[in-house]
Every structure is written in C-alpha cells, then in structure tokens.
Amino acid sequence: MAALERAMGYRPRVIEPASDRPDCDVVVIGGGVNGTGLARDLALRGLKVVLFEKNDLAFGASGNSSGMIHGGARYLTREPGVTEDACRDSGFVQKIAPHLVFRIPFIVPLHRRGLSGKVMLAAYDAFFAFYDKFQPLKGGKPHTRLTESEARQLEPGLAGDLEGAITFDEWGIDGVRLCVANARDAEEHGASVHLHTEVIDILQDPIELGGAVRGVVARNRETGARIETRSKIVVNATGAWTPITSKLARAAKAEPKVRPGKGIHVLFDRRLSNYAVVGKAIDGRQIFYM
C-alpha cells in the first residue's frame, strides 16, 4: 500500500468534519452478488449509491462457484434458523430473477451394509422429513425415499450395492449474470457503478474524534484517475478480501476474521449423470457431481 501511494505521489489524509459533505448515501466496495445485490436494493429504495469493484463483476466467489443456491440442509441439526434463512433467501432469488434459476434434483445413494445400512437410510429419511418443513420457502419438492431398483432406474451409473437412496431439491443460478443484472438494474435506478476501480483509502474523521468513516478514495486501474467519494455509510462487501479492505480504515474498532474456504471444481466436456449425486471421495470427503 505504501509503495502504491509513493508511486502515485498520494498520501492518505484525514478529512476535517466541517468539510464532510456527502456525495452519496452509501458507498459499496465489491462487485459480487452481495455488493451488487445491496447496491440494487438500496437504489430501489431511493438512496444514492456508488459501487466500486477492483476487477470485474463476479470476479471472486460469485463467478467461481458451482452456482448452487445453498438451501442450508447441512445446518439443519445444529442451526435450523440458518436453514430457514437459506431457504427463504433462495425463494427471494427465485422471485427476483426467475429467468436465471434452474432446479437441481439431488440423489443421495446409501450403500448396503446390513443393519447399519437400513438404520442409515431410515435416519436420512427422517432428516429430510424435517428439512421438508422449509422446502416451501424455496419452492422445493418434498424428499422421496427410493428403493435400490428405483434409484438405479433414475441413475443407472450408481456403483456398488445400495440399500436405497433419498432425493431432495436445490436450485442453481448463473452467478455472473445475476451480478450483471443487479448492477445494471442498480444503475437504472440511479446508482453509479465503477469497475476496474480499486478503493485505496478510507476517508475518516480524526482518530481523536472517533475516526468515523466518511467515504473512500478510489483509483481507476486503467487510467490512473482518482475518485474521492464522501458518503454517510461505507459497506465492505469484498468477501474473502474483507480483512484486507478493512485495514484501509486506520481507526477500525474491530478487525473482521475471514478464513477463506477452498472449493475445487472439475469440469468435464459432457454430463456424467442424469441428476446431481451426493457421494464420497476416496479420502472420505463429501462431494457432489451433476
């Protein structure tokens, strides 16, 4: 950061409260699904919004994921409230962008291991019966318990002896198109969207006066031009880069902790299955393919 500032001949400065005249209501940093979605939502509410994205829209996780709208099934036993929120959010996305959403029916095959296999199948059946309570929030179909023959009829490529299988629903979306649609709609409702423009400093009151955030300074990475924007609120929506972005604020009250997760995706030139299938890798990790 210091090297960049020296190269530009620019030193971050603390603004005086008396000169703090907001150019907008909210500055959003980050052009992923959270940043663009927030910009759109605020613009629709009549607020003046400016969004800055260092690279292009959906550069991070929003454009580099499976595209599945997570229904929160994995949180059901410990945090059912999170599951409910996830299903509700999925329903909202379907209402906002129905043309970008597609249904993903899943099959969970359970291998035959004597009595333990039967118990496991019954346990999964009960688990997804509980999950069915939240399915209407996202327009999902109730789960189904399949026999081995029914599972193989739907998915002939399943290997090994099966006790049976369970089905459940999720939904998928084109994350890049969703971000672009959010950004365009935000602009149509008065927001300003700056791509390839990096926020290089946070404008603040003097630290002795509390260090309240008053705006940002950004630099266009293509032209080198600087943009100084004062705002009432600055939202850090940079995902895995959140701790790095927060360090621009010299009087931050708390440093956010983010541990980036690594998702590995393997792309093939053809479909491998009729449905999405949950399974295990040779090292025991849960995977799914579709």
GROMACS .gro file of N, CA and C in nm, residues 94-235:
model
  426
   94GLN      N    1  -3.541  -1.656  -0.643
   94GLN     CA    2  -3.628  -1.708  -0.748
   94GLN      C    3  -3.731  -1.605  -0.792
   95LYS      N    4  -3.778  -1.524  -0.698
   95LYS     CA    5  -3.876  -1.422  -0.732
   95LYS      C    6  -3.810  -1.304  -0.804
   96ILE      N    7  -3.687  -1.271  -0.764
   96ILE     CA    8  -3.618  -1.158  -0.824
   96ILE      C    9  -3.568  -1.189  -0.965
   97ALA      N   10  -3.512  -1.310  -0.983
   97ALA     CA   11  -3.450  -1.344  -1.112
   97ALA      C   12  -3.493  -1.484  -1.157
   98PRO      N   13  -3.622  -1.507  -1.179
   98PRO     CA   14  -3.668  -1.642  -1.217
   98PRO      C   15  -3.609  -1.692  -1.347
   99HIS      N   16  -3.570  -1.600  -1.436
   99HIS     CA   17  -3.514  -1.639  -1.565
   99HIS      C   18  -3.372  -1.692  -1.555
  100LEU      N   19  -3.309  -1.676  -1.438
  100LEU     CA   20  -3.171  -1.722  -1.420
  100LEU      C   21  -3.162  -1.848  -1.333
  101VAL      N   22  -3.275  -1.894  -1.282
  101VAL     CA   23  -3.276  -2.003  -1.184
  101VAL      C   24  -3.316  -2.135  -1.250
  102PHE      N   25  -3.253  -2.243  -1.208
  102PHE     CA   26  -3.289  -2.376  -1.257
  102PHE      C   27  -3.288  -2.474  -1.140
  103ARG      N   28  -3.377  -2.572  -1.147
  103ARG     CA   29  -3.391  -2.670  -1.040
  103ARG      C   30  -3.282  -2.775  -1.049
  104ILE      N   31  -3.228  -2.817  -0.932
  104ILE     CA   32  -3.127  -2.922  -0.927
  104ILE      C   33  -3.177  -3.033  -0.834
  105PRO      N   34  -3.237  -3.139  -0.890
  105PRO     CA   35  -3.278  -3.251  -0.805
  105PRO      C   36  -3.157  -3.337  -0.768
  106PHE      N   37  -3.143  -3.368  -0.639
  106PHE     CA   38  -3.031  -3.446  -0.587
  106PHE      C   39  -3.074  -3.588  -0.553
  107ILE      N   40  -2.982  -3.681  -0.571
  107ILE     CA   41  -2.998  -3.818  -0.523
  107ILE      C   42  -2.883  -3.847  -0.426
  108VAL      N   43  -2.918  -3.899  -0.308
  108VAL     CA   44  -2.818  -3.939  -0.209
  108VAL      C   45  -2.823  -4.091  -0.197
  109PRO      N   46  -2.733  -4.164  -0.266
  109PRO     CA   47  -2.734  -4.310  -0.255
  109PRO      C   48  -2.673  -4.356  -0.123
  110LEU      N   49  -2.732  -4.456  -0.062
  110LEU     CA   50  -2.683  -4.513   0.063
  110LEU      C   51  -2.650  -4.660   0.041
  111HIS      N   52  -2.526  -4.696   0.064
  111HIS     CA   53  -2.479  -4.831   0.032
  111HIS      C   54  -2.521  -4.932   0.138
  112ARG      N   55  -2.538  -5.054   0.094
  112ARG     CA   56  -2.589  -5.161   0.180
  112ARG      C   57  -2.478  -5.211   0.273
  113ARG      N   58  -2.504  -5.202   0.400
  113ARG     CA   59  -2.409  -5.252   0.500
  113ARG      C   60  -2.486  -5.324   0.611
  114GLY      N   61  -2.574  -5.413   0.571
  114GLY     CA   62  -2.652  -5.488   0.669
  114GLY      C   63  -2.746  -5.397   0.747
  115LEU      N   64  -2.752  -5.421   0.879
  115LEU     CA   65  -2.841  -5.344   0.964
  115LEU      C   66  -2.803  -5.197   0.966
  116SER      N   67  -2.672  -5.166   0.966
  116SER     CA   68  -2.629  -5.026   0.970
  116SER      C   69  -2.676  -4.950   0.847
  117GLY      N   70  -2.681  -5.018   0.730
  117GLY     CA   71  -2.731  -4.954   0.610
  117GLY      C   72  -2.879  -4.919   0.621
  118LYS      N   73  -2.957  -5.010   0.677
  118LYS     CA   74  -3.100  -4.984   0.696
  118LYS      C   75  -3.122  -4.869   0.794
  119VAL      N   76  -3.042  -4.867   0.902
  119VAL     CA   77  -3.054  -4.760   1.000
  119VAL      C   78  -3.017  -4.626   0.938
  120MET      N   79  -2.910  -4.626   0.858
  120MET     CA   80  -2.867  -4.502   0.794
  120MET      C   81  -2.973  -4.449   0.698
  121LEU      N   82  -3.034  -4.538   0.620
  121LEU     CA   83  -3.139  -4.496   0.527
  121LEU      C   84  -3.257  -4.437   0.604
  122ALA      N   85  -3.296  -4.502   0.715
  122ALA     CA   86  -3.406  -4.450   0.796
  122ALA      C   87  -3.371  -4.315   0.858
  123ALA      N   88  -3.245  -4.298   0.899
  123ALA     CA   89  -3.202  -4.172   0.958
  123ALA      C   90  -3.206  -4.059   0.855
  124TYR      N   91  -3.158  -4.087   0.733
  124TYR     CA   92  -3.163  -3.986   0.627
  124TYR      C   93  -3.306  -3.951   0.592
  125ASP      N   94  -3.393  -4.053   0.591
  125ASP     CA   95  -3.534  -4.031   0.562
  125ASP      C   96  -3.595  -3.936   0.665
  126ALA      N   97  -3.565  -3.958   0.793
  126ALA     CA   98  -3.617  -3.873   0.900
  126ALA      C   99  -3.558  -3.732   0.892
  127PHE      N  100  -3.429  -3.723   0.859
  127PHE     CA  101  -3.363  -3.593   0.848
  127PHE      C  102  -3.429  -3.508   0.741
  128PHE      N  103  -3.450  -3.566   0.624
  128PHE     CA  104  -3.509  -3.486   0.516
  128PHE      C  105  -3.659  -3.465   0.533
  129ALA      N  106  -3.723  -3.547   0.615
  129ALA     CA  107  -3.863  -3.518   0.651
  129ALA      C  108  -3.868  -3.390   0.732
  130PHE      N  109  -3.769  -3.370   0.818
  130PHE     CA  110  -3.758  -3.245   0.894
  130PHE      C  111  -3.726  -3.129   0.800
  131TYR      N  112  -3.637  -3.154   0.704
  131TYR     CA  113  -3.599  -3.050   0.607
  131TYR      C  114  -3.718  -3.008   0.521
  132ASP      N  115  -3.811  -3.099   0.499
  132ASP     CA  116  -3.928  -3.068   0.416
  132ASP      C  117  -4.011  -2.953   0.472
  133LYS      N  118  -3.998  -2.927   0.603
  133LYS     CA  119  -4.071  -2.815   0.663
  133LYS      C  120  -4.030  -2.683   0.600
  134PHE      N  121  -3.905  -2.675   0.553
  134PHE     CA  122  -3.854  -2.550   0.498
  134PHE      C  123  -3.861  -2.546   0.345
  135GLN      N  124  -3.892  -2.660   0.282
  135GLN     CA  125  -3.893  -2.666   0.135
  135GLN      C  126  -3.988  -2.564   0.072
  136PRO      N  127  -4.109  -2.542   0.127
  136PRO     CA  128  -4.199  -2.446   0.062
  136PRO      C  129  -4.141  -2.306   0.050
  137LEU      N  130  -4.049  -2.269   0.141
  137LEU     CA  131  -3.989  -2.136   0.136
  137LEU      C  132  -3.908  -2.114   0.009
  138LYS      N  133  -3.858  -2.222  -0.049
  138LYS     CA  134  -3.777  -2.211  -0.171
  138LYS      C  135  -3.839  -2.285  -0.289
  139GLY      N  136  -3.965  -2.324  -0.275
  139GLY     CA  137  -4.034  -2.390  -0.387
  139GLY      C  138  -3.980  -2.527  -0.418
  140GLY      N  139  -3.922  -2.595  -0.318
  140GLY     CA  140  -3.867  -2.727  -0.341
  140GLY      C  141  -3.970  -2.836  -0.324
  141LYS      N  142  -3.946  -2.949  -0.388
  141LYS     CA  143  -4.036  -3.063  -0.375
  141LYS      C  144  -3.998  -3.144  -0.251
  142PRO      N  145  -4.095  -3.208  -0.185
  142PRO     CA  146  -4.063  -3.292  -0.069
  142PRO      C  147  -3.966  -3.404  -0.107
  143HIS      N  148  -3.889  -3.449  -0.010
  143HIS     CA  149  -3.793  -3.556  -0.036
  143HIS      C  150  -3.866  -3.686  -0.067
  144THR      N  151  -3.795  -3.780  -0.129
  144THR     CA  152  -3.851  -3.911  -0.161
  144THR      C  153  -3.752  -4.018  -0.118
  145ARG      N  154  -3.805  -4.126  -0.061
  145ARG     CA  155  -3.721  -4.242  -0.026
  145ARG      C  156  -3.732  -4.344  -0.139
  146LEU      N  157  -3.619  -4.382  -0.196
  146LEU     CA  158  -3.615  -4.472  -0.310
  146LEU      C  159  -3.561  -4.609  -0.270
  147THR      N  160  -3.613  -4.711  -0.335
  147THR     CA  161  -3.552  -4.844  -0.322
  147THR      C  162  -3.429  -4.849  -0.413
  148GLU      N  163  -3.352  -4.956  -0.402
  148GLU     CA  164  -3.234  -4.969  -0.488
  148GLU      C  165  -3.272  -4.969  -0.635
  149SER      N  166  -3.376  -5.044  -0.670
  149SER     CA  167  -3.416  -5.052  -0.812
  149SER      C  168  -3.464  -4.917  -0.863
  150GLU      N  169  -3.537  -4.843  -0.780
  150GLU     CA  170  -3.584  -4.710  -0.821
  150GLU      C  171  -3.467  -4.615  -0.841
  151ALA      N  172  -3.368  -4.622  -0.751
  151ALA     CA  173  -3.251  -4.536  -0.763
  151ALA      C  174  -3.175  -4.568  -0.891
  152ARG      N  175  -3.158  -4.695  -0.921
  152ARG     CA  176  -3.083  -4.733  -1.042
  152ARG      C  177  -3.160  -4.700  -1.169
  153GLN      N  178  -3.292  -4.703  -1.161
  153GLN     CA  179  -3.372  -4.666  -1.278
  153GLN      C  180  -3.349  -4.519  -1.312
  154LEU      N  181  -3.339  -4.435  -1.208
  154LEU     CA  182  -3.315  -4.293  -1.230
  154LEU      C  183  -3.170  -4.265  -1.267
  155GLU      N  184  -3.079  -4.338  -1.203
  155GLU     CA  185  -2.935  -4.312  -1.222
  155GLU      C  186  -2.864  -4.446  -1.242
  156PRO      N  187  -2.863  -4.499  -1.364
  156PRO     CA  188  -2.807  -4.633  -1.389
  156PRO      C  189  -2.658  -4.645  -1.356
  157GLY      N  190  -2.586  -4.535  -1.351
  157GLY     CA  191  -2.443  -4.540  -1.329
  157GLY      C  192  -2.401  -4.555  -1.184
  158LEU      N  193  -2.495  -4.564  -1.090
  158LEU     CA  194  -2.459  -4.579  -0.949
  158LEU      C  195  -2.386  -4.711  -0.927
  159ALA      N  196  -2.274  -4.706  -0.857
  159ALA     CA  197  -2.192  -4.826  -0.836
  159ALA      C  198  -2.218  -4.885  -0.698
  160GLY      N  199  -2.191  -5.016  -0.684
  160GLY     CA  200  -2.200  -5.082  -0.555
  160GLY      C  201  -2.341  -5.126  -0.521
  161ASP      N  202  -2.352  -5.206  -0.415
  161ASP     CA  203  -2.483  -5.250  -0.366
  161ASP      C  204  -2.545  -5.138  -0.282
  162LEU      N  205  -2.668  -5.104  -0.312
  162LEU     CA  206  -2.735  -4.993  -0.244
  162LEU      C  207  -2.845  -5.044  -0.152
  163GLU      N  208  -2.858  -4.979  -0.038
  163GLU     CA  209  -2.972  -5.002   0.049
  163GLU      C  210  -3.093  -4.926  -0.002
  164GLY      N  211  -3.065  -4.816  -0.071
  164GLY     CA  212  -3.168  -4.729  -0.124
  164GLY      C  213  -3.110  -4.591  -0.146
  165ALA      N  214  -3.195  -4.491  -0.156
  165ALA     CA  215  -3.148  -4.354  -0.179
  165ALA      C  216  -3.255  -4.256  -0.133
  166ILE      N  217  -3.212  -4.132  -0.115
  166ILE     CA  218  -3.301  -4.022  -0.077
  166ILE      C  219  -3.287  -3.912  -0.182
  167THR      N  220  -3.397  -3.848  -0.216
  167THR     CA  221  -3.391  -3.734  -0.307
  167THR      C  222  -3.424  -3.606  -0.230
  168PHE      N  223  -3.369  -3.496  -0.277
  168PHE     CA  224  -3.410  -3.364  -0.227
  168PHE      C  225  -3.378  -3.260  -0.334
  169ASP      N  226  -3.432  -3.142  -0.315
  169ASP     CA  227  -3.421  -3.036  -0.415
  169ASP      C  228  -3.325  -2.926  -0.373
  170GLU      N  229  -3.252  -2.874  -0.470
  170GLU     CA  230  -3.183  -2.746  -0.455
  170GLU      C  231  -3.208  -2.667  -0.583
  171TRP      N  232  -3.157  -2.545  -0.585
  171TRP     CA  233  -3.171  -2.461  -0.703
  171TRP      C  234  -3.035  -2.405  -0.742
  172GLY      N  235  -3.017  -2.382  -0.870
  172GLY     CA  236  -2.892  -2.324  -0.918
  172GLY      C  237  -2.917  -2.195  -0.993
  173ILE      N  238  -2.811  -2.118  -1.011
  173ILE     CA  239  -2.824  -1.989  -1.080
  173ILE      C  240  -2.692  -1.954  -1.147
  174ASP      N  241  -2.699  -1.877  -1.251
  174ASP     CA  242  -2.579  -1.823  -1.317
  174ASP      C  243  -2.535  -1.701  -1.237
  175GLY      N  244  -2.433  -1.718  -1.153
  175GLY     CA  245  -2.390  -1.611  -1.063
  175GLY      C  246  -2.340  -1.487  -1.134
  176VAL      N  247  -2.270  -1.505  -1.245
  176VAL     CA  248  -2.217  -1.389  -1.319
  176VAL      C  249  -2.332  -1.306  -1.375
  177ARG      N  250  -2.427  -1.372  -1.438
  177ARG     CA  251  -2.541  -1.299  -1.495
  177ARG      C  252  -2.622  -1.230  -1.386
  178LEU      N  253  -2.633  -1.294  -1.268
  178LEU     CA  254  -2.706  -1.231  -1.159
  178LEU      C  255  -2.638  -1.103  -1.114
  179CYS      N  256  -2.505  -1.105  -1.103
  179CYS     CA  257  -2.431  -0.984  -1.064
  179CYS      C  258  -2.447  -0.874  -1.168
  180VAL      N  259  -2.437  -0.911  -1.295
  180VAL     CA  260  -2.452  -0.813  -1.403
  180VAL      C  261  -2.592  -0.754  -1.402
  181ALA      N  262  -2.693  -0.839  -1.385
  181ALA     CA  263  -2.831  -0.790  -1.382
  181ALA      C  264  -2.854  -0.698  -1.263
  182ASN      N  265  -2.799  -0.733  -1.146
  182ASN     CA  266  -2.811  -0.647  -1.029
  182ASN      C  267  -2.748  -0.511  -1.054
  183ALA      N  268  -2.627  -0.513  -1.111
  183ALA     CA  269  -2.555  -0.387  -1.135
  183ALA      C  270  -2.628  -0.299  -1.236
  184ARG      N  271  -2.678  -0.359  -1.342
  184ARG     CA  272  -2.748  -0.281  -1.444
  184ARG      C  273  -2.877  -0.221  -1.388
  185ASP      N  274  -2.949  -0.302  -1.309
  185ASP     CA  275  -3.073  -0.250  -1.251
  185ASP      C  276  -3.044  -0.141  -1.150
  186ALA      N  277  -2.934  -0.157  -1.074
  186ALA     CA  278  -2.895  -0.053  -0.980
  186ALA      C  279  -2.865   0.077  -1.054
  187GLU      N  280  -2.794   0.068  -1.165
  187GLU     CA  281  -2.763   0.188  -1.245
  187GLU      C  282  -2.889   0.251  -1.300
  188GLU      N  283  -2.982   0.169  -1.345
  188GLU     CA  284  -3.107   0.222  -1.399
  188GLU      C  285  -3.189   0.295  -1.294
  189HIS      N  286  -3.159   0.267  -1.167
  189HIS     CA  287  -3.229   0.335  -1.058
  189HIS      C  288  -3.139   0.437  -0.989
  190GLY      N  289  -3.036   0.482  -1.061
  190GLY     CA  290  -2.958   0.596  -1.013
  190GLY      C  291  -2.823   0.566  -0.952
  191ALA      N  292  -2.787   0.441  -0.934
  191ALA     CA  293  -2.657   0.408  -0.875
  191ALA      C  294  -2.545   0.430  -0.975
  192SER      N  295  -2.424   0.454  -0.924
  192SER     CA  296  -2.304   0.465  -1.008
  192SER      C  297  -2.218   0.343  -0.981
  193VAL      N  298  -2.180   0.272  -1.087
  193VAL     CA  299  -2.100   0.151  -1.074
  193VAL      C  300  -1.966   0.172  -1.143
  194HIS      N  301  -1.858   0.159  -1.069
  194HIS     CA  302  -1.722   0.178  -1.121
  194HIS      C  303  -1.647   0.046  -1.118
  195LEU      N  304  -1.618  -0.009  -1.237
  195LEU     CA  305  -1.543  -0.133  -1.245
  195LEU      C  306  -1.395  -0.104  -1.268
  196HIS      N  307  -1.311  -0.202  -1.238
  196HIS     CA  308  -1.165  -0.188  -1.250
  196HIS      C  309  -1.119  -0.063  -1.176
  197THR      N  310  -1.183  -0.038  -1.064
  197THR     CA  311  -1.154   0.080  -0.983
  197THR      C  312  -1.134   0.035  -0.838
  198GLU      N  313  -1.012   0.050  -0.789
  198GLU     CA  314  -0.973  -0.003  -0.659
  198GLU      C  315  -0.983   0.104  -0.550
  199VAL      N  316  -1.049   0.071  -0.441
  199VAL     CA  317  -1.051   0.160  -0.326
  199VAL      C  318  -0.916   0.152  -0.257
  200ILE      N  319  -0.845   0.265  -0.250
  200ILE     CA  320  -0.709   0.267  -0.195
  200ILE      C  321  -0.701   0.336  -0.059
  201ASP      N  322  -0.810   0.401  -0.018
  201ASP     CA  323  -0.808   0.465   0.113
  201ASP      C  324  -0.950   0.487   0.162
  202ILE      N  325  -0.964   0.490   0.293
  202ILE     CA  326  -1.090   0.520   0.359
  202ILE      C  327  -1.079   0.659   0.421
  203LEU      N  328  -1.172   0.747   0.390
  203LEU     CA  329  -1.173   0.880   0.449
  203LEU      C  330  -1.238   0.874   0.587
  204GLN      N  331  -1.172   0.934   0.686
  204GLN     CA  332  -1.221   0.927   0.824
  204GLN      C  333  -1.208   1.060   0.895
  205ASP      N  334  -1.290   1.075   0.999
  205ASP     CA  335  -1.269   1.185   1.093
  205ASP      C  336  -1.136   1.162   1.164
  206PRO      N  337  -1.079   1.267   1.223
  206PRO     CA  338  -0.959   1.248   1.306
  206PRO      C  339  -0.984   1.141   1.412
  207ILE      N  340  -0.883   1.060   1.439
  207ILE     CA  341  -0.897   0.950   1.533
  207ILE      C  342  -0.940   0.999   1.671
  208GLU      N  343  -0.888   1.117   1.710
  208GLU     CA  344  -0.924   1.168   1.842
  208GLU      C  345  -1.071   1.206   1.850
  209LEU      N  346  -1.138   1.218   1.735
  209LEU     CA  347  -1.282   1.249   1.732
  209LEU      C  348  -1.366   1.126   1.704
  210GLY      N  349  -1.302   1.011   1.710
  210GLY     CA  350  -1.376   0.886   1.692
  210GLY      C  351  -1.343   0.811   1.565
  211GLY      N  352  -1.283   0.880   1.466
  211GLY     CA  353  -1.243   0.812   1.343
  211GLY      C  354  -1.358   0.760   1.258
  212ALA      N  355  -1.474   0.826   1.265
  212ALA     CA  356  -1.589   0.779   1.186
  212ALA      C  357  -1.556   0.780   1.037
  213VAL      N  358  -1.599   0.676   0.968
  213VAL     CA  359  -1.575   0.664   0.823
  213VAL      C  360  -1.667   0.760   0.748
  214ARG      N  361  -1.606   0.835   0.656
  214ARG     CA  362  -1.682   0.937   0.583
  214ARG      C  363  -1.682   0.917   0.432
  215GLY      N  364  -1.612   0.816   0.383
  215GLY     CA  365  -1.608   0.796   0.239
  215GLY      C  366  -1.484   0.719   0.199
  216VAL      N  367  -1.454   0.721   0.069
  216VAL     CA  368  -1.340   0.645   0.017
  216VAL      C  369  -1.267   0.725  -0.090
  217VAL      N  370  -1.144   0.683  -0.115
  217VAL     CA  371  -1.068   0.730  -0.231
  217VAL      C  372  -1.040   0.608  -0.317
  218ALA      N  373  -1.073   0.614  -0.444
  218ALA     CA  374  -1.054   0.502  -0.535
  218ALA      C  375  -0.967   0.543  -0.653
  219ARG      N  376  -0.905   0.443  -0.716
  219ARG     CA  377  -0.819   0.469  -0.832
  219ARG      C  378  -0.860   0.379  -0.947
  220ASN      N  379  -0.884   0.440  -1.062
  220ASN     CA  380  -0.914   0.362  -1.182
  220ASN      C  381  -0.787   0.291  -1.228
  221ARG      N  382  -0.790   0.160  -1.236
  221ARG     CA  383  -0.670   0.082  -1.265
  221ARG      C  384  -0.629   0.091  -1.411
  222GLU      N  385  -0.716   0.143  -1.496
  222GLU     CA  386  -0.684   0.155  -1.638
  222GLU      C  387  -0.631   0.293  -1.673
  223THR      N  388  -0.689   0.396  -1.611
  223THR     CA  389  -0.648   0.534  -1.643
  223THR      C  390  -0.562   0.597  -1.536
  224GLY      N  391  -0.565   0.541  -1.414
  224GLY     CA  392  -0.492   0.601  -1.303
  224GLY      C  393  -0.566   0.714  -1.235
  225ALA      N  394  -0.682   0.751  -1.286
  225ALA     CA  395  -0.758   0.862  -1.229
  225ALA      C  396  -0.809   0.827  -1.090
  226ARG      N  397  -0.804   0.926  -0.999
  226ARG     CA  398  -0.853   0.906  -0.863
  226ARG      C  399  -0.994   0.962  -0.850
  227ILE      N  400  -1.074   0.892  -0.770
  227ILE     CA  401  -1.210   0.935  -0.742
  227ILE      C  402  -1.226   0.943  -0.591
  228GLU      N  403  -1.261   1.059  -0.540
  228GLU     CA  404  -1.285   1.076  -0.397
  228GLU      C  405  -1.435   1.091  -0.377
  229THR      N  406  -1.492   1.001  -0.300
  229THR     CA  407  -1.636   0.999  -0.279
  229THR      C  408  -1.667   0.998  -0.130
  230ARG      N  409  -1.736   1.101  -0.083
  230ARG     CA  410  -1.780   1.105   0.056
  230ARG      C  411  -1.920   1.045   0.066
  231SER      N  412  -1.943   0.972   0.174
  231SER     CA  413  -2.072   0.907   0.190
  231SER      C  414  -2.107   0.897   0.338
  232LYS      N  415  -2.236   0.872   0.363
  232LYS     CA  416  -2.280   0.855   0.501
  232LYS      C  417  -2.238   0.719   0.557
  233ILE      N  418  -2.236   0.619   0.469
  233ILE     CA  419  -2.202   0.483   0.509
  233ILE      C  420  -2.113   0.420   0.403
  234VAL      N  421  -2.016   0.339   0.447
  234VAL     CA  422  -1.933   0.260   0.357
  234VAL      C  423  -1.953   0.113   0.393
  235VAL      N  424  -1.990   0.032   0.294
  235VAL     CA  425  -2.013  -0.110   0.316
  235VAL      C  426  -1.900  -0.190   0.252
   0.00000   0.00000   0.00000
